[in-house]
Amino acid sequence: MTPARRDALLWLAQRWSAAVLALCLAVHLAVIIYAVRGGLTAAEILGRTRGNAPLAVFYGLFVVAVSIHAPLGLRAILSEWTLWRGRSQAWAMAALAVLLFGLGLRAVWAVVQ
Amino acid sequence: MGVTAGESSAQEAMLDVRVWHGAEHGEFRHYQVPRRDSQTVLDVVTYIQRHLDPALSYRFACRVGMCGSCAMTVNGVARWTCRSHVDQVTADGRLEIAPLAHLPVVRDLVTDMRPFFDKWARAKGRFQGATTRSDPVARVPPDTPERRAVDAAIECIGCGVCYAACDVVGWRPEYLGPAALNRAWTLVNDVRDVSRLERLRAVAAEGGCLSCHSHTSCSERCPKKIAPTAGISGLKRACARAALGGEL
């Protein structure tokens, strides 16, 4: 793959993940506002989330979008504000993507299992 | 009745002008310049050079907004000095005149434009046709979307104002900048040109159109009222389509 094609596809991935994040955040905030009416406890939250497959899919998608979007955004910031570029930066951002993905899925699993 | 050059009177309104002296390192020097009706910033600089500091270096040619050589930073904003009237840029009679940002300073108000035009070359800003002078002249209908896109962007005269106004150029020195990308956009839409893919590869690479943040400073500052941001967005779409299609 040429560097130009790689950069263009990464740019598209960041745009598409941003669109998914915008939708996920809107739903997330709306559900929070709806759910906390009259107070909310951890037991109530877990009562709704445990065994809830649609919720697992929704937050799984959220985690995937974050894992794509955040490292690509950080890559752009690092390239603009520091001298860190190139292969080492790319590997570090890939590691960050894996870390975010792992931690995110672990959090989702913790509330739906 | 106006005061002739070099004369001043006690009643005459004066401008308090600070002008950059030196190259990358230097200092601002103060001058008092008589205020005139319909006075441009270029008139002020010329007055200083002719009457107060003959060693002051600056660049201009046409004085009527055609050549694009007199752009400077006036009170913090990049603009053509020949088409900037003093009363448009200062309310209190103070002027600070510096060379264009993001370019090496040769001396005083003169910048080295080579990095700016080198980026036009990097963005494949040269027309590449497939016909010879023996072939018939190409007929390009004026109402096609491609021709309209070219029309909107073609009047650039390469003054460097957009380049100096661009935040991304300041952050990423390798960034091609609005003018070079605007030029590439006109050629991407030129139906006679045969280097489209090569050009898209050039502008999609590191430091190309995908680095643009759409701050629109270039469109805001362009004295020709061109919107390079729109062209850069068009390039982003063209690069994305080409990448998805496996062409890049």
PDB file of N, CA and C in Angstrom, chain A residues 1-12 14-16 75-77 79-82 85-86 89, chain B residues 168 171-174 200-201 204-206 210-213 236-237 239-240 242-248:
ATOM      1  N   MET A   1       0.845  -1.201   0.000  1.00  0.00           N
ATOM      2  CA  MET A   1       0.000   0.000   0.000  1.00  0.00           C
ATOM      3  C   MET A   1       0.883   1.256   0.000  1.00  0.00           C
ATOM      4  N   THR A   2       0.515   2.214  -0.830  1.00  0.00           N
ATOM      5  CA  THR A   2       1.320   3.449  -0.870  1.00  0.00           C
ATOM      6  C   THR A   2       1.057   4.285   0.389  1.00  0.00           C
ATOM      7  N   PRO A   3       2.051   5.091   0.794  1.00  0.00           N
ATOM      8  CA  PRO A   3       1.832   5.954   1.962  1.00  0.00           C
ATOM      9  C   PRO A   3       0.624   6.873   1.771  1.00  0.00           C
ATOM     10  N   ALA A   4       0.420   7.340   0.532  1.00  0.00           N
ATOM     11  CA  ALA A   4      -0.715   8.250   0.274  1.00  0.00           C
ATOM     12  C   ALA A   4      -2.036   7.527   0.525  1.00  0.00           C
ATOM     13  N   ARG A   5      -2.138   6.269   0.047  1.00  0.00           N
ATOM     14  CA  ARG A   5      -3.389   5.525   0.238  1.00  0.00           C
ATOM     15  C   ARG A   5      -3.595   5.229   1.724  1.00  0.00           C
ATOM     16  N   ARG A   6      -2.502   4.836   2.410  1.00  0.00           N
ATOM     17  CA  ARG A   6      -2.606   4.548   3.843  1.00  0.00           C
ATOM     18  C   ARG A   6      -3.107   5.783   4.590  1.00  0.00           C
ATOM     19  N   ASP A   7      -2.499   6.949   4.309  1.00  0.00           N
ATOM     20  CA  ASP A   7      -2.898   8.165   5.016  1.00  0.00           C
ATOM     21  C   ASP A   7      -4.347   8.533   4.715  1.00  0.00           C
ATOM     22  N   ALA A   8      -4.755   8.350   3.451  1.00  0.00           N
ATOM     23  CA  ALA A   8      -6.141   8.688   3.082  1.00  0.00           C
ATOM     24  C   ALA A   8      -7.120   7.745   3.782  1.00  0.00           C
ATOM     25  N   LEU A   9      -6.779   6.472   3.879  1.00  0.00           N
ATOM     26  CA  LEU A   9      -7.680   5.522   4.547  1.00  0.00           C
ATOM     27  C   LEU A   9      -7.731   5.787   6.056  1.00  0.00           C
ATOM     28  N   LEU A  10      -6.592   6.144   6.646  1.00  0.00           N
ATOM     29  CA  LEU A  10      -6.595   6.481   8.081  1.00  0.00           C
ATOM     30  C   LEU A  10      -7.435   7.737   8.325  1.00  0.00           C
ATOM     31  N   TRP A  11      -7.335   8.694   7.404  1.00  0.00           N
ATOM     32  CA  TRP A  11      -8.136   9.920   7.529  1.00  0.00           C
ATOM     33  C   TRP A  11      -9.633   9.582   7.469  1.00  0.00           C
ATOM     34  N   LEU A  12      -9.978   8.693   6.522  1.00  0.00           N
ATOM     35  CA  LEU A  12     -11.384   8.271   6.424  1.00  0.00           C
ATOM     36  C   LEU A  12     -11.826   7.549   7.697  1.00  0.00           C
ATOM     37  N   GLN A  14     -10.772   7.994  10.660  1.00  0.00           N
ATOM     38  CA  GLN A  14     -11.002   8.953  11.738  1.00  0.00           C
ATOM     39  C   GLN A  14     -12.331   9.679  11.548  1.00  0.00           C
ATOM     40  N   ARG A  15     -12.661  10.017  10.297  1.00  0.00           N
ATOM     41  CA  ARG A  15     -13.926  10.703  10.044  1.00  0.00           C
ATOM     42  C   ARG A  15     -15.119   9.802  10.342  1.00  0.00           C
ATOM     43  N   TRP A  16     -15.041   8.561   9.888  1.00  0.00           N
ATOM     44  CA  TRP A  16     -16.162   7.652  10.107  1.00  0.00           C
ATOM     45  C   TRP A  16     -16.319   7.318  11.594  1.00  0.00           C
ATOM     46  N   ARG A  75      -2.234  11.059  17.147  1.00  0.00           N
ATOM     47  CA  ARG A  75      -1.153  11.029  16.139  1.00  0.00           C
ATOM     48  C   ARG A  75      -1.035  12.397  15.460  1.00  0.00           C
ATOM     49  N   ALA A  76      -2.181  12.965  15.088  1.00  0.00           N
ATOM     50  CA  ALA A  76      -2.154  14.276  14.425  1.00  0.00           C
ATOM     51  C   ALA A  76      -1.623  15.354  15.370  1.00  0.00           C
ATOM     52  N   ILE A  77      -2.055  15.292  16.627  1.00  0.00           N
ATOM     53  CA  ILE A  77      -1.600  16.306  17.602  1.00  0.00           C
ATOM     54  C   ILE A  77      -0.093  16.186  17.815  1.00  0.00           C
ATOM     55  N   SER A  79       2.110  14.979  15.787  1.00  0.00           N
ATOM     56  CA  SER A  79       2.839  15.400  14.588  1.00  0.00           C
ATOM     57  C   SER A  79       2.894  16.920  14.474  1.00  0.00           C
ATOM     58  N   GLU A  80       1.867  17.591  15.002  1.00  0.00           N
ATOM     59  CA  GLU A  80       1.840  19.048  14.910  1.00  0.00           C
ATOM     60  C   GLU A  80       2.618  19.724  16.030  1.00  0.00           C
ATOM     61  N   TRP A  81       2.602  19.129  17.202  1.00  0.00           N
ATOM     62  CA  TRP A  81       3.153  19.828  18.364  1.00  0.00           C
ATOM     63  C   TRP A  81       4.491  19.288  18.855  1.00  0.00           C
ATOM     64  N   THR A  82       4.908  18.138  18.348  1.00  0.00           N
ATOM     65  CA  THR A  82       6.200  17.590  18.767  1.00  0.00           C
ATOM     66  C   THR A  82       6.985  17.151  17.530  1.00  0.00           C
ATOM     67  N   ARG A  85       7.669  11.577  15.053  1.00  0.00           N
ATOM     68  CA  ARG A  85       6.993  11.126  13.830  1.00  0.00           C
ATOM     69  C   ARG A  85       7.429   9.702  13.546  1.00  0.00           C
ATOM     70  N   GLY A  86       6.982   9.187  12.452  1.00  0.00           N
ATOM     71  CA  GLY A  86       7.542   7.970  11.887  1.00  0.00           C
ATOM     72  C   GLY A  86       7.076   6.677  12.526  1.00  0.00           C
ATOM     73  N   GLN A  89       6.317   6.316  16.363  1.00  0.00           N
ATOM     74  CA  GLN A  89       5.041   6.948  16.705  1.00  0.00           C
ATOM     75  C   GLN A  89       3.870   6.059  16.261  1.00  0.00           C
TER      76      GLN A  89
ATOM     77  N   VAL B 168      -1.830  25.806  10.388  1.00  0.00           N
ATOM     78  CA  VAL B 168      -1.222  24.483  10.182  1.00  0.00           C
ATOM     79  C   VAL B 168       0.181  24.621   9.589  1.00  0.00           C
ATOM     80  N   TRP B 171       2.400  25.080  12.420  1.00  0.00           N
ATOM     81  CA  TRP B 171       2.599  23.885  13.256  1.00  0.00           C
ATOM     82  C   TRP B 171       3.412  22.814  12.544  1.00  0.00           C
ATOM     83  N   ARG B 172       3.147  22.642  11.224  1.00  0.00           N
ATOM     84  CA  ARG B 172       3.809  21.588  10.447  1.00  0.00           C
ATOM     85  C   ARG B 172       4.507  22.229   9.263  1.00  0.00           C
ATOM     86  N   PRO B 173       5.776  22.520   9.383  1.00  0.00           N
ATOM     87  CA  PRO B 173       6.473  23.221   8.290  1.00  0.00           C
ATOM     88  C   PRO B 173       6.418  22.465   6.962  1.00  0.00           C
ATOM     89  N   GLU B 174       6.187  21.165   6.982  1.00  0.00           N
ATOM     90  CA  GLU B 174       6.132  20.416   5.717  1.00  0.00           C
ATOM     91  C   GLU B 174       4.747  20.520   5.053  1.00  0.00           C
ATOM     92  N   LEU B 200      -2.991  13.598  -6.996  1.00  0.00           N
ATOM     93  CA  LEU B 200      -3.709  13.179  -5.782  1.00  0.00           C
ATOM     94  C   LEU B 200      -2.761  12.469  -4.816  1.00  0.00           C
ATOM     95  N   ARG B 201      -1.862  11.661  -5.379  1.00  0.00           N
ATOM     96  CA  ARG B 201      -0.877  10.998  -4.507  1.00  0.00           C
ATOM     97  C   ARG B 201      -0.005  12.045  -3.804  1.00  0.00           C
ATOM     98  N   ALA B 204      -2.151  13.790  -1.075  1.00  0.00           N
ATOM     99  CA  ALA B 204      -2.648  12.938   0.016  1.00  0.00           C
ATOM    100  C   ALA B 204      -1.518  12.508   0.937  1.00  0.00           C
ATOM    101  N   ALA B 205      -0.273  12.698   0.509  1.00  0.00           N
ATOM    102  CA  ALA B 205       0.870  12.253   1.311  1.00  0.00           C
ATOM    103  C   ALA B 205       1.014  13.108   2.569  1.00  0.00           C
ATOM    104  N   GLU B 206       1.903  12.685   3.442  1.00  0.00           N
ATOM    105  CA  GLU B 206       2.198  13.398   4.700  1.00  0.00           C
ATOM    106  C   GLU B 206       2.376  14.897   4.430  1.00  0.00           C
ATOM    107  N   LEU B 210      -4.802  16.384   3.779  1.00  0.00           N
ATOM    108  CA  LEU B 210      -5.456  15.732   4.919  1.00  0.00           C
ATOM    109  C   LEU B 210      -5.012  16.342   6.249  1.00  0.00           C
ATOM    110  N   SER B 211      -3.982  17.200   6.214  1.00  0.00           N
ATOM    111  CA  SER B 211      -3.527  17.865   7.446  1.00  0.00           C
ATOM    112  C   SER B 211      -4.326  19.131   7.746  1.00  0.00           C
ATOM    113  N   CYS B 212      -5.142  19.575   6.779  1.00  0.00           N
ATOM    114  CA  CYS B 212      -5.895  20.829   6.958  1.00  0.00           C
ATOM    115  C   CYS B 212      -6.938  20.675   8.057  1.00  0.00           C
ATOM    116  N   HIS B 213      -7.024  21.675   8.944  1.00  0.00           N
ATOM    117  CA  HIS B 213      -8.007  21.661  10.037  1.00  0.00           C
ATOM    118  C   HIS B 213      -9.273  22.440   9.698  1.00  0.00           C
ATOM    119  N   LYS B 236      -9.689  16.506  -0.360  1.00  0.00           N
ATOM    120  CA  LYS B 236      -9.849  15.424   0.635  1.00  0.00           C
ATOM    121  C   LYS B 236     -10.835  14.384   0.121  1.00  0.00           C
ATOM    122  N   ARG B 237     -11.954  14.850  -0.427  1.00  0.00           N
ATOM    123  CA  ARG B 237     -12.965  13.918  -0.958  1.00  0.00           C
ATOM    124  C   ARG B 237     -12.399  13.126  -2.131  1.00  0.00           C
ATOM    125  N   CYS B 239      -9.266  12.432  -2.744  1.00  0.00           N
ATOM    126  CA  CYS B 239      -8.257  11.480  -2.250  1.00  0.00           C
ATOM    127  C   CYS B 239      -8.935  10.288  -1.583  1.00  0.00           C
ATOM    128  N   ALA B 240      -9.994  10.554  -0.816  1.00  0.00           N
ATOM    129  CA  ALA B 240     -10.689   9.458  -0.122  1.00  0.00           C
ATOM    130  C   ALA B 240     -11.311   8.503  -1.140  1.00  0.00           C
ATOM    131  N   ALA B 242     -10.370   8.021  -4.248  1.00  0.00           N
ATOM    132  CA  ALA B 242      -9.287   7.310  -4.938  1.00  0.00           C
ATOM    133  C   ALA B 242      -8.687   6.232  -4.042  1.00  0.00           C
ATOM    134  N   ALA B 243      -8.603   6.514  -2.735  1.00  0.00           N
ATOM    135  CA  ALA B 243      -8.048   5.513  -1.809  1.00  0.00           C
ATOM    136  C   ALA B 243      -8.988   4.318  -1.704  1.00  0.00           C
ATOM    137  N   LEU B 244     -10.295   4.591  -1.611  1.00  0.00           N
ATOM    138  CA  LEU B 244     -11.267   3.493  -1.507  1.00  0.00           C
ATOM    139  C   LEU B 244     -11.294   2.676  -2.795  1.00  0.00           C
ATOM    140  N   GLY B 245     -11.091   3.349  -3.920  1.00  0.00           N
ATOM    141  CA  GLY B 245     -11.096   2.657  -5.206  1.00  0.00           C
ATOM    142  C   GLY B 245      -9.786   1.957  -5.526  1.00  0.00           C
ATOM    143  N   GLY B 246      -8.801   2.084  -4.624  1.00  0.00           N
ATOM    144  CA  GLY B 246      -7.522   1.412  -4.842  1.00  0.00           C
ATOM    145  C   GLY B 246      -6.639   2.104  -5.855  1.00  0.00           C
ATOM    146  N   GLU B 247      -6.963   3.370  -6.205  1.00  0.00           N
ATOM    147  CA  GLU B 247      -6.172   4.063  -7.233  1.00  0.00           C
ATOM    148  C   GLU B 247      -4.925   4.725  -6.666  1.00  0.00           C
ATOM    149  N   LEU B 248      -4.999   5.163  -5.403  1.00  0.00           N
ATOM    150  CA  LEU B 248      -3.871   5.925  -4.838  1.00  0.00           C
ATOM    151  C   LEU B 248      -2.651   5.039  -4.624  1.00  0.00           C
TER     152      LEU B 248
END
